[in-house]
Short mmCIF file of C-alpha atoms in Angstrom, two decimals:
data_model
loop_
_atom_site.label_atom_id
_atom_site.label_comp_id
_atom_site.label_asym_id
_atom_site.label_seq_id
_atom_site.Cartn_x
_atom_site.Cartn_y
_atom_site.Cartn_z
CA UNK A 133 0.00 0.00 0.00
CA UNK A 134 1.08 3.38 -1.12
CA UNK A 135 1.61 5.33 2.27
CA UNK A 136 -1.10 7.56 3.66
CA UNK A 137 -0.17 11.28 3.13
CA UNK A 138 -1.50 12.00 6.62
CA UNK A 139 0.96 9.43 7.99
CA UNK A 140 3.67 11.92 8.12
CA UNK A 141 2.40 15.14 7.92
CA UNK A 142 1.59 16.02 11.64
CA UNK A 143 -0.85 18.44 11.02
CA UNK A 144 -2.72 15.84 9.12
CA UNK A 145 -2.45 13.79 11.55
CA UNK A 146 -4.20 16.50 14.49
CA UNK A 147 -6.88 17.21 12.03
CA UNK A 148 -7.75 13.63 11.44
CA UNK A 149 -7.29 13.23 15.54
CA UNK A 150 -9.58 16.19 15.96
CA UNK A 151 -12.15 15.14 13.80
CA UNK A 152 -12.58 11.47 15.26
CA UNK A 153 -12.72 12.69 19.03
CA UNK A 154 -14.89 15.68 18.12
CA UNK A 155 -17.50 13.42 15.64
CA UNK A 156 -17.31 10.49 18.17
CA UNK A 157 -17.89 12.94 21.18
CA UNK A 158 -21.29 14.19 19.67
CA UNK A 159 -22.54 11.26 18.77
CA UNK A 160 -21.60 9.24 21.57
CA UNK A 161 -23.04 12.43 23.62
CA UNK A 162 -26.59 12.06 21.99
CA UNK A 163 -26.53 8.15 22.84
CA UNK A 164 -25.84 8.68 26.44
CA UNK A 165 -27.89 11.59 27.40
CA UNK A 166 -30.76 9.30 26.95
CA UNK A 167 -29.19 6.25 28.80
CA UNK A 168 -28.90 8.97 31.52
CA UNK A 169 -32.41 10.31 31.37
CA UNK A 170 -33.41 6.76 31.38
CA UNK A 171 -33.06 6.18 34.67
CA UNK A 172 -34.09 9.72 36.01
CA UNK A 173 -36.63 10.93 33.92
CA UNK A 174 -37.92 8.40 31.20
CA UNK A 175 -39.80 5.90 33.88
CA UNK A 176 -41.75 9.04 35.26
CA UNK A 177 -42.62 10.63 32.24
CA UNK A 178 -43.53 8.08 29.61
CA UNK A 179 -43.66 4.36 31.80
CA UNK A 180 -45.83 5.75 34.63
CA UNK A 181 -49.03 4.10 34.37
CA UNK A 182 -47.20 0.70 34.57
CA UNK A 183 -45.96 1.53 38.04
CA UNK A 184 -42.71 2.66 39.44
CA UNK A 185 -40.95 -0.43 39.57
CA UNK A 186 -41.66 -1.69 36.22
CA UNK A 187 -41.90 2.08 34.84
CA UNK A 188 -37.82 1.92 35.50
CA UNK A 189 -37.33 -1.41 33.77
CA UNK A 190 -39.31 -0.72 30.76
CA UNK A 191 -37.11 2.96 30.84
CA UNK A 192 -33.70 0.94 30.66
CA UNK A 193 -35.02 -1.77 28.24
CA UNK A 194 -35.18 0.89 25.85
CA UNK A 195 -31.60 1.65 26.82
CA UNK A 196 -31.02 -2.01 25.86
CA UNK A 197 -34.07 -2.51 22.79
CA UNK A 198 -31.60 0.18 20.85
CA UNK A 199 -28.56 -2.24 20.97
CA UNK A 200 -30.73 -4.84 18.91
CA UNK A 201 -30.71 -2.17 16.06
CA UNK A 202 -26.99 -1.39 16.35
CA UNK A 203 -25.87 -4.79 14.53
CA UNK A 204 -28.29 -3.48 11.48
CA UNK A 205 -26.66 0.14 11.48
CA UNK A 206 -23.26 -1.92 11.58
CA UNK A 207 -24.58 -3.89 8.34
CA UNK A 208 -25.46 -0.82 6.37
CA UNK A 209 -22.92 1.24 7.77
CA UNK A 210 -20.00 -1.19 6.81
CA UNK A 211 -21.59 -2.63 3.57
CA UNK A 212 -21.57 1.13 2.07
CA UNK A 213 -18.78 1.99 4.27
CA UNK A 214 -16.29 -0.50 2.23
CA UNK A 215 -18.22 0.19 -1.08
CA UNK A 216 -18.82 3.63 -0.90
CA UNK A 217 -16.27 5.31 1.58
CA UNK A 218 -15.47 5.61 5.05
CA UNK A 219 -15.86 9.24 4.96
CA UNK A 220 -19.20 9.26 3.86
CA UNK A 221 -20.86 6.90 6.39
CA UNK A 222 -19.45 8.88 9.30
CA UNK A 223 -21.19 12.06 8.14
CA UNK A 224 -24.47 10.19 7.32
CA UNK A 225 -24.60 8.52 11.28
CA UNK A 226 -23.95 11.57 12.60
CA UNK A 227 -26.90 13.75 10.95
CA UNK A 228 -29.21 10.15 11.43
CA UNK A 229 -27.95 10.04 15.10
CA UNK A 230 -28.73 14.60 16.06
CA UNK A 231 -32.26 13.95 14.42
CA UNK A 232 -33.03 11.36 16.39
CA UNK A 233 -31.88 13.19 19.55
CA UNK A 234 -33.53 16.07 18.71
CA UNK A 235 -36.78 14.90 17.92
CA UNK A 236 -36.82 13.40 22.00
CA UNK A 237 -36.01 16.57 23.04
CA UNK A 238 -39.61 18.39 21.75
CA UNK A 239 -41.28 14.80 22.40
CA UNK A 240 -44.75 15.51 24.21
CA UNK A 241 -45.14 12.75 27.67
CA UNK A 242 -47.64 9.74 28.38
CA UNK A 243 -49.78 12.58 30.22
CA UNK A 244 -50.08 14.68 26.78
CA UNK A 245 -50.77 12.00 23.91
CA UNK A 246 -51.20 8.80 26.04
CA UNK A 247 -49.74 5.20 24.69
CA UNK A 248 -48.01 7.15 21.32
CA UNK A 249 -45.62 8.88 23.56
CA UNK A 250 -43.72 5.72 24.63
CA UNK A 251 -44.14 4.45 21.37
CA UNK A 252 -42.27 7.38 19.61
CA UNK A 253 -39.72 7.31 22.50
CA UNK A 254 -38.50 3.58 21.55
CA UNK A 255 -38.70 4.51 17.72
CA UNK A 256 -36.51 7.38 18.16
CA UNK A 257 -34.22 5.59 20.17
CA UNK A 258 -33.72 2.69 17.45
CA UNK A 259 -32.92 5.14 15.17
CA UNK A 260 -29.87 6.18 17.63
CA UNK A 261 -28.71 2.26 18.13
CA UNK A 262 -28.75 2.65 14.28
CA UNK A 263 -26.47 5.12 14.33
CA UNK A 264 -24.29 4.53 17.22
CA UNK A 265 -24.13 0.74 14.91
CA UNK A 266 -22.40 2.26 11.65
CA UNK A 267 -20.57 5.54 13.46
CA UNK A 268 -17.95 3.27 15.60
CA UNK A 269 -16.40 1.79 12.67
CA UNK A 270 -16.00 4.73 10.11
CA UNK A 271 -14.40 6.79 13.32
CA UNK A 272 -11.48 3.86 14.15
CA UNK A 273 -11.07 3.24 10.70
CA UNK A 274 -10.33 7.08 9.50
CA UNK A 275 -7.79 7.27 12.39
CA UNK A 276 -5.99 3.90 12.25
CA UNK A 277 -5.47 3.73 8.80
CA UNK A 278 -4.10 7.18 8.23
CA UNK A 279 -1.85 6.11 10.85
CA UNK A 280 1.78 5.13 10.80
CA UNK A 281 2.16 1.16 11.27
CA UNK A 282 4.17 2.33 14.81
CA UNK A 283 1.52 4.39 16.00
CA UNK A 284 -2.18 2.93 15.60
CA UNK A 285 -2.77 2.25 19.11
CA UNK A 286 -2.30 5.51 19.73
CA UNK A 287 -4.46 6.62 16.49
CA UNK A 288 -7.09 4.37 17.35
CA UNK A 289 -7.61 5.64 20.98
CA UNK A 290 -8.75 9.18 19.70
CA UNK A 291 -12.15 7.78 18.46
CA UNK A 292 -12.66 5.82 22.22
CA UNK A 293 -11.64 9.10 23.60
CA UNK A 294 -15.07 10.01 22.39
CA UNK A 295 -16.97 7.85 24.20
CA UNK A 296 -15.89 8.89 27.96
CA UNK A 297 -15.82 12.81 26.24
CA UNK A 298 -19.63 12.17 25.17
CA UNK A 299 -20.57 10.65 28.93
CA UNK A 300 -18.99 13.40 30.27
CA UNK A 301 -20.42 16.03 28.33
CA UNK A 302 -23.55 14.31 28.67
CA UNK A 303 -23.35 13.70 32.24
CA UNK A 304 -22.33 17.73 33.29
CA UNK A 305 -25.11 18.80 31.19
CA UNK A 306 -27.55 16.92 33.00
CA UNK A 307 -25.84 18.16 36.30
CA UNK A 308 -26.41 21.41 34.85
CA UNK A 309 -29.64 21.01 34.66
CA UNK A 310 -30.82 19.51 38.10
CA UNK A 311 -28.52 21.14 39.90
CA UNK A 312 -28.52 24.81 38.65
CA UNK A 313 -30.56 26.03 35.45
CA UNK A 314 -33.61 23.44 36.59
CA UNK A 315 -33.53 21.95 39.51
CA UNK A 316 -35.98 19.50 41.25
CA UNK A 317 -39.91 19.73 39.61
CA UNK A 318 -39.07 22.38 37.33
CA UNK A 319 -36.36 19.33 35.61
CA UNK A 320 -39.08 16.73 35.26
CA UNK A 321 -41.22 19.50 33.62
CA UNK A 322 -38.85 21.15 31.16
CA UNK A 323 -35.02 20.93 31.71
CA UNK A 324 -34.62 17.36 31.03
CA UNK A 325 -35.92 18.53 27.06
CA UNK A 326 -32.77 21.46 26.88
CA UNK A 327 -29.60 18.20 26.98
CA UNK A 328 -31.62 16.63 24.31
CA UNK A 329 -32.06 20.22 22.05
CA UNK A 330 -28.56 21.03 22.65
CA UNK A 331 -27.74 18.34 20.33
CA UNK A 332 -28.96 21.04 17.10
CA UNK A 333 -25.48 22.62 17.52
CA UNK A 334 -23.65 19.90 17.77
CA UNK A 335 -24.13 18.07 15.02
CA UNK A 336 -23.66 21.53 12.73
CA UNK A 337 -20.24 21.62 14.34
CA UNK A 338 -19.28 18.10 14.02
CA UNK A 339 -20.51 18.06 10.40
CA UNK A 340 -18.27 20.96 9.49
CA UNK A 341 -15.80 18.94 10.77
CA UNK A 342 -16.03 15.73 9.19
CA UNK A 343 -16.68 16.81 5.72
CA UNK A 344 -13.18 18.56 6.57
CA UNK A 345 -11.15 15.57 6.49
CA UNK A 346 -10.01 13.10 3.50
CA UNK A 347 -11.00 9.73 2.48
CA UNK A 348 -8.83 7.15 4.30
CA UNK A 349 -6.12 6.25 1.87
CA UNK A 350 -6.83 2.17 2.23
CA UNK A 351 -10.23 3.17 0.99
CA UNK A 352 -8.89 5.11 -1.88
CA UNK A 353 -6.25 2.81 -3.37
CA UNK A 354 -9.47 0.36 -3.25
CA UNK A 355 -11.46 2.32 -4.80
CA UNK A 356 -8.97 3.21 -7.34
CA UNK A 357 -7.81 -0.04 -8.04
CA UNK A 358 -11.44 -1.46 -8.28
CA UNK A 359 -11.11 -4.10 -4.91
CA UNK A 360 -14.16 -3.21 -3.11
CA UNK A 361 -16.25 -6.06 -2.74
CA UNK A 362 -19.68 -6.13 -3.63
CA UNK A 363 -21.40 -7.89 -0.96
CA UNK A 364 -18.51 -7.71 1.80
CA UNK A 365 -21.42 -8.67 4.75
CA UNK A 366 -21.39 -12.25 3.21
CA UNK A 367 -17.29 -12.67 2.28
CA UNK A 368 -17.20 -11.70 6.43
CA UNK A 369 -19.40 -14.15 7.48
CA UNK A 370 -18.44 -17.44 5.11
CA UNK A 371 -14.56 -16.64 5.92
CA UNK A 372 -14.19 -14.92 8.95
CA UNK A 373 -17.39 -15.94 11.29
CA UNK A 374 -15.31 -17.24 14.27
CA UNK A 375 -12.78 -14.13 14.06
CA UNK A 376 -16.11 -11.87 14.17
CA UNK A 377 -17.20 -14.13 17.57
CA UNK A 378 -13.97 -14.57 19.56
CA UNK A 379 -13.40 -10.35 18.74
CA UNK A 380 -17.43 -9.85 19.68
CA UNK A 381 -16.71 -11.58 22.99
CA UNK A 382 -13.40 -9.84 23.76
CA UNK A 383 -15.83 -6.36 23.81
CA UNK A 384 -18.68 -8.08 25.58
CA UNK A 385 -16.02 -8.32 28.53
CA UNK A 386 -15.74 -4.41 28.58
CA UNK A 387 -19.15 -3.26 27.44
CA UNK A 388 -21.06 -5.10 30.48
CA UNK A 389 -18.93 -3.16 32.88
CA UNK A 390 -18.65 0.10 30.90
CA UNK A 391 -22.84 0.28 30.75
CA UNK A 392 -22.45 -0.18 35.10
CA UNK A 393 -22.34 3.60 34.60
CA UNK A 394 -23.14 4.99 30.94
CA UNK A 395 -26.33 2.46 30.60
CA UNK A 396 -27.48 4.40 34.21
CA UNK A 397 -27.67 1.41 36.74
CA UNK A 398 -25.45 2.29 39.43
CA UNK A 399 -26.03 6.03 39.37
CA UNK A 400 -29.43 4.97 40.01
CA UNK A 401 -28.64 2.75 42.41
CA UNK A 402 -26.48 5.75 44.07
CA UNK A 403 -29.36 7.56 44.17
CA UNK A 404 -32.46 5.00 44.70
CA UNK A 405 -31.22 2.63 47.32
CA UNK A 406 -28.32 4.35 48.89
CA UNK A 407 -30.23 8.36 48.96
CA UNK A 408 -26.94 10.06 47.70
CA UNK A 409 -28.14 13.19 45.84
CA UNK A 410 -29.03 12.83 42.18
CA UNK A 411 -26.46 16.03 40.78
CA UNK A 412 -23.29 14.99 43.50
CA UNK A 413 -24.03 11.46 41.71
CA UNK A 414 -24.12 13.13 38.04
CA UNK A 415 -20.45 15.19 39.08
CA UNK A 416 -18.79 11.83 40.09
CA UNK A 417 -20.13 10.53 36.95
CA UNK A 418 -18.41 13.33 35.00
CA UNK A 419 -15.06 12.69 37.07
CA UNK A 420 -15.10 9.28 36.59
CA UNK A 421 -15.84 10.11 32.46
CA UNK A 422 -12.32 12.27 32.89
CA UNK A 423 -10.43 9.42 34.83
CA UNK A 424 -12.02 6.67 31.55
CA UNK A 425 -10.45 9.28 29.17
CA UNK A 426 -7.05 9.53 30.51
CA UNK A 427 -6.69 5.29 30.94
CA UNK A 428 -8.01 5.44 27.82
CA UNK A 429 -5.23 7.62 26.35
CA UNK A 430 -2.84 5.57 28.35
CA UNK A 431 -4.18 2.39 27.01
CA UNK A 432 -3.16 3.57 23.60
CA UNK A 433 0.32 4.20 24.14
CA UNK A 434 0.48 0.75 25.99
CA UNK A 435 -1.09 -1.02 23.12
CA UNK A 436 1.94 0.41 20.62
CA UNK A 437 4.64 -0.11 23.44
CA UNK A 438 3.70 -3.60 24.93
CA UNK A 439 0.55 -4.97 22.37
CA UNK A 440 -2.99 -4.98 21.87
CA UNK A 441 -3.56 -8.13 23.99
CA UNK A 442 -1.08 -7.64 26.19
CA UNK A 443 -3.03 -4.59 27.50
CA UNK A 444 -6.69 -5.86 27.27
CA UNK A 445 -5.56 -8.71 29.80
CA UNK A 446 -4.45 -6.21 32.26
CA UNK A 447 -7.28 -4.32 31.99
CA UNK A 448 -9.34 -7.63 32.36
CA UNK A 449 -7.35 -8.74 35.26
CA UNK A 450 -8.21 -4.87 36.83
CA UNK A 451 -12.36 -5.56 35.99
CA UNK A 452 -12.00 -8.84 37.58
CA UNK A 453 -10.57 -7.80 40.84
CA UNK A 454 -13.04 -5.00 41.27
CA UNK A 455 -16.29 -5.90 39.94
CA UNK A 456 -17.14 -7.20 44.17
CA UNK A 457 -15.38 -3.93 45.64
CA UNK A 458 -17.02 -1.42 43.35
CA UNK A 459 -20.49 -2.41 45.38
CA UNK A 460 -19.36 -2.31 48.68
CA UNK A 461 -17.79 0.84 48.38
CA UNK A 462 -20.97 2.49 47.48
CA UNK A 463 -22.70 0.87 49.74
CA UNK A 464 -20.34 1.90 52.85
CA UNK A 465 -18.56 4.35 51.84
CA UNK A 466 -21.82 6.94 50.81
CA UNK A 467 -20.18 9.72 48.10
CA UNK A 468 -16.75 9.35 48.49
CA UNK A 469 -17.33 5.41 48.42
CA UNK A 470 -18.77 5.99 44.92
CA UNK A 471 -15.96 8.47 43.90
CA UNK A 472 -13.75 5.70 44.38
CA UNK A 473 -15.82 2.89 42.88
CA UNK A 474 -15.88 4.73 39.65
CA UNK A 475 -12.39 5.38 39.71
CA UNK A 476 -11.35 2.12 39.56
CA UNK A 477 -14.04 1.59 37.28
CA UNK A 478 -13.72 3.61 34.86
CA UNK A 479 -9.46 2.63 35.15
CA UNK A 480 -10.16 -0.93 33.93
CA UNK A 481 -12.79 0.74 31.22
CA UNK A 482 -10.13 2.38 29.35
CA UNK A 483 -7.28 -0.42 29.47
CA UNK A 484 -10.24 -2.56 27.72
CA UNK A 485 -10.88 0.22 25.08
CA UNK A 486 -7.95 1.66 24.03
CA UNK A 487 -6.41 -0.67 22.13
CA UNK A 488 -9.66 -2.09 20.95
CA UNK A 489 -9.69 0.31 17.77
CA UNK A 490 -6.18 -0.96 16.57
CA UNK A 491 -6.87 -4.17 17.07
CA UNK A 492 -10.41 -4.79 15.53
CA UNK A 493 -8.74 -2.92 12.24
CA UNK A 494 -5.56 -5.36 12.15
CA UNK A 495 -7.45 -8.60 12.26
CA UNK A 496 -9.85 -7.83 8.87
CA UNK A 497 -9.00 -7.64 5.64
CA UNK A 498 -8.57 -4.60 4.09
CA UNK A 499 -12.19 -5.12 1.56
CA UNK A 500 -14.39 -6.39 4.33
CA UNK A 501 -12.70 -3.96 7.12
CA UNK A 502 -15.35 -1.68 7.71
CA UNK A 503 -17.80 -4.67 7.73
CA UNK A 504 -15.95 -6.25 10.34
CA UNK A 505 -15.32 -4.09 13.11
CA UNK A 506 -18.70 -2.28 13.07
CA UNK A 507 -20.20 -5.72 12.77
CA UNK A 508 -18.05 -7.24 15.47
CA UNK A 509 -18.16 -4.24 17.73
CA UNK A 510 -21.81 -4.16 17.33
CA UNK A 511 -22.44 -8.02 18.24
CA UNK A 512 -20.71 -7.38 21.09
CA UNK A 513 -22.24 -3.79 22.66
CA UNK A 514 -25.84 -6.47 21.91
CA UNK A 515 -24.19 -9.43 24.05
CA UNK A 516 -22.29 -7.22 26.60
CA UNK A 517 -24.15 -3.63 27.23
CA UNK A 518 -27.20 -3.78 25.75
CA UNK A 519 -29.39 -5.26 28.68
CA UNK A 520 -26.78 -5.16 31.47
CA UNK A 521 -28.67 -2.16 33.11
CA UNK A 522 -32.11 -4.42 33.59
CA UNK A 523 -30.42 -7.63 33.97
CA UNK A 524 -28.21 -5.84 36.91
CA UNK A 525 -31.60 -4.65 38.36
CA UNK A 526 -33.65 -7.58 37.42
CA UNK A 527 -30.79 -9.78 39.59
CA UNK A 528 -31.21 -6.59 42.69
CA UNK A 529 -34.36 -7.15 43.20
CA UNK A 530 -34.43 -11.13 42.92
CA UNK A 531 -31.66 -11.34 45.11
CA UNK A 532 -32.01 -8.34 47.22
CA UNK A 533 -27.81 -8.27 47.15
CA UNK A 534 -25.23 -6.67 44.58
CA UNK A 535 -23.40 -10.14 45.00
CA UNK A 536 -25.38 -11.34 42.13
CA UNK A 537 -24.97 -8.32 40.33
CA UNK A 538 -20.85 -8.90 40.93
CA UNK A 539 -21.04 -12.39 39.82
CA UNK A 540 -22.72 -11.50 36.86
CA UNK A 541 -19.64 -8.76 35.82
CA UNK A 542 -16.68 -11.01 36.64
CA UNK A 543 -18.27 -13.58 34.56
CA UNK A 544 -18.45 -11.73 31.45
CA UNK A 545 -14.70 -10.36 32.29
CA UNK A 546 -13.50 -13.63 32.21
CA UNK A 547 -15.38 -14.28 29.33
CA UNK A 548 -13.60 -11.32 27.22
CA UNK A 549 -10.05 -12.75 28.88
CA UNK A 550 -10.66 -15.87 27.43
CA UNK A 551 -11.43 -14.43 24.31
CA UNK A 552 -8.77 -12.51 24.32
CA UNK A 553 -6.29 -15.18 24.67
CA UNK A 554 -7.81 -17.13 21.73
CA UNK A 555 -6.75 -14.22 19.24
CA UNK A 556 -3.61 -13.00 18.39
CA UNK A 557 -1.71 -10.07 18.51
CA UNK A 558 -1.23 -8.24 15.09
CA UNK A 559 0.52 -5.41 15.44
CA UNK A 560 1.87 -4.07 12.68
CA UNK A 561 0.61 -5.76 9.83
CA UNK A 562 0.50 -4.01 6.84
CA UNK A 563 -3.22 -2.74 6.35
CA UNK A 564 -3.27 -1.99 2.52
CA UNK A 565 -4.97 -4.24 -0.32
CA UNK A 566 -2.21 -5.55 -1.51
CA UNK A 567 -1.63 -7.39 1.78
CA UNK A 568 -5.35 -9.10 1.60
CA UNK A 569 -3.92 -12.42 2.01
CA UNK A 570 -1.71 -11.99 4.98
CA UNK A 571 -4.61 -9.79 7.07
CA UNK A 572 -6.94 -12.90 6.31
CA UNK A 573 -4.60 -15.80 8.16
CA UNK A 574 -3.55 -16.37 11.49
CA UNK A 575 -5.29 -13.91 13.29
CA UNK A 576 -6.45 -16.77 16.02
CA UNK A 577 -4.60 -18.91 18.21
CA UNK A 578 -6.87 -21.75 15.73
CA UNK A 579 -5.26 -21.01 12.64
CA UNK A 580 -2.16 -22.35 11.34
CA UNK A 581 1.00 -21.99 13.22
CA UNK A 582 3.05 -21.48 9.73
CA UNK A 583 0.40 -18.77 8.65
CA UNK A 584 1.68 -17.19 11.80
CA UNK A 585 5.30 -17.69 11.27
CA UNK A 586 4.99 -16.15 8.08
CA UNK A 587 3.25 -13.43 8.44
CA UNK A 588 5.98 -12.64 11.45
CA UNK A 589 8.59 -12.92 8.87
CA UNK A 590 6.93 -10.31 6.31
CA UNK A 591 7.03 -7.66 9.17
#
């Protein structure tokens, strides 16, 4: 592959950085200022007649109903995404995804037009899940493969920087709102709407943006050469089905954890069953989104310095050793308890993200890439964080004990470790089309040693 003009040029390079963090931010901003209204506005306002407790588990199954809709947006998205361009399917689920969030925002309640308003509420939100499906992919794969072969783990960090930038974003402008522009009745009657409006000028800024910033250069030798393939959905799926599984389950072990927080179930479990006050929980929500950012930054540099794997399985190991601890801290320690639970959190969070990006993109071939991660990455937000809010609650009040809820964490960790060590570490395998054949072998522990020992050679 002919190298990537950005690759060198550092002011390339900072554009294309700026414009994954900032696109990824907004979107990733719309998608969680719902999970957080979720749990503190959503059951009240639209679930009410069914009764408070199963108002607030029919609010966060629509937290988790959108994650059935990502793998679709992931289809679409990556079908057109390695047909038609990276560049254009990141502008497209960004628009799709500031509609959607709009449109909640001047949403009328149950009490105004009855059994539609719920109704409206789900559709909107499967519109985001579509979104968030096809936006993930298009981000990594505009950073990673402008990148230099030495530096994607650092490239592909500034899209997951995005993620703990949107929860924090979203999670101070709810703060905002309860705290200080709306606070108490006047937020269930009217503030809760301004989060979800914001969004307007957002998605003006981050479309400016985008449109600012060239085609990735895999993409355009592709295109220029003729390689797309035509249906690169099926070619994934009849070559590459296990890959897509073991990689699905490696982000179902970070996703389960990660929603703990951005899905809403232990900030309302802060606030429900241990009384700490709803905007000192929504602040330690924002400093835990700053502590995820800065892990996930580190993660990054530890993926290029020490590998991909090697740093999921210390994050991993982190999850597993604090998935009990996280609970009891909250539950003895009152607001400084939490502080700390969501440090150590959110610490684990990014050493399981970082390197995710750079990874996903060096185990697909270059014509089905886009297909693959946003496929894979979608399978697994379904399998991991999709229904971990309500299942965590569902377990609560079966059990009456976090215990459950803790069991129920470490076992997906472990099941992302094990995945893990079933695939292999690729870093630095050239990502062009002319290296088709070596991206498609050996990228699990399953596959021939020798296709291994080759490709080892070639670097």
């Amino acid at each position: 592959m002919s190298s990537s003009p950005a690759a060198g040029n550092p002011t390339s390079q900072r554009r294309i950085a700026f414009a994954t963090i900032i696109g990824t931010t907004i979107e990733w901003y719309d998608f969680f200022i719902y999970a957080t209204s979720a749990g503190l506005v959503f059951a009240q306002l639209f679930f009410q007649p069914a009764g408070e407790d199963v108002a607030l588990l029919l609010s966060l199954a629509t937290v988790g109903i959108s994650f059935l809709f990502r793998p679709l947006g992931a289809f679409l998205a990556g079908h057109f995404g390695d047909i038609i361009g990276r560049r254009t399917m990141l502008v497209s689920t960004l628009v799709l995804m500031g509609a959607a969030t709009t449109l909640i925002g001047v949403l009328p309640a149950f009490a105004q037009i009855g059994i539609a308003a719920p109704i409206l509420l789900l559709l909107l939100r499967i519109l985001q899940g579509l979104s968030a499906g096809g936006e993930w992919g298009g981000a990594v794969l505009m950073a990673v493969e402008h990148a230099p072969a030495n530096r994607r783990g650092r490239a592909g960090s500034w899209p997951q920087l995005g993620v703990p930038l949107g929860f924090l974003l979203a999670s101070g402008m709810t703060a905002l709102m309860t705290g200080v522009i709306s606070p108490g009745e006047e937020y269930l009657q009217w503030g809760w709407r301004v989060p979800f409006l914001v969004s307007v000028v957002l998605i003006v800024v981050g479309f400016v943006i985008r449109r600012s910033v060239e085609e990735s250069p895999v993409f355009t030798e592709m295109a220029e050469r003729g390689k797309q393939t035509h249906a690169p959905i099926v070619a994934l799926f009849k070559h590459h089905w296990p890959l897509v599984v073991l990689a699905a389950l490696v982000f179902v072990g970070n996703s389960t954890l990660g929603y703990m927080t951005t899905g809403g179930f232990l900030n309302n479990y802060a606030i429900a069953e241990q009384h700490l006050d709803t905007t000192a929980v929504l602040v330690a929500a924002v400093v835990a989104a700053v502590v995820w950012f800065f892990s996930t930054l580190l993660a990054g540099v530890l993926a290029d310095a020490i590998g991909r794997r090697n740093t999921f399985l210390i994050g991993f190991g982190l999850q597993a050793v604090v998935v009990f601890p996280i609970f009891w801290l909250v539950d003895t320690g009152g607001l400084p308890g939490l502080y700390a639970a969501l440090f150590l959190i959110s610490t684990g969070l990014g050493l399981t993200y970082g390197p995710l990006a750079a990874w996903y993109s060096e185990i697909f071939p270059a014509s089905m890439r886009f297909s693959g991660v946003s496929v894979t990455y979608a399978i697994g937000a379904v399998l991991g964080g999709a229904f971990a809010p309500m299942i965590s609650q569902m377990l609560l009040d079966a059990t009456g004990t976090t215990v459950a809820v803790s069991c129920y964490l470490l076992l997906t960790t472990l099941l992302g470790a094990v995945a893990t060590l079933c695939l292999r570490d690729r870093t630095g395998i050239p990502l062009g089309p002319d290296h088709e054949a070596e991206q498609a072998s050996g990228a699990t522990v399953f596959a021939p040693r020798e296709a291994d020992d080759d490709l080892a050679e070639k670097r």
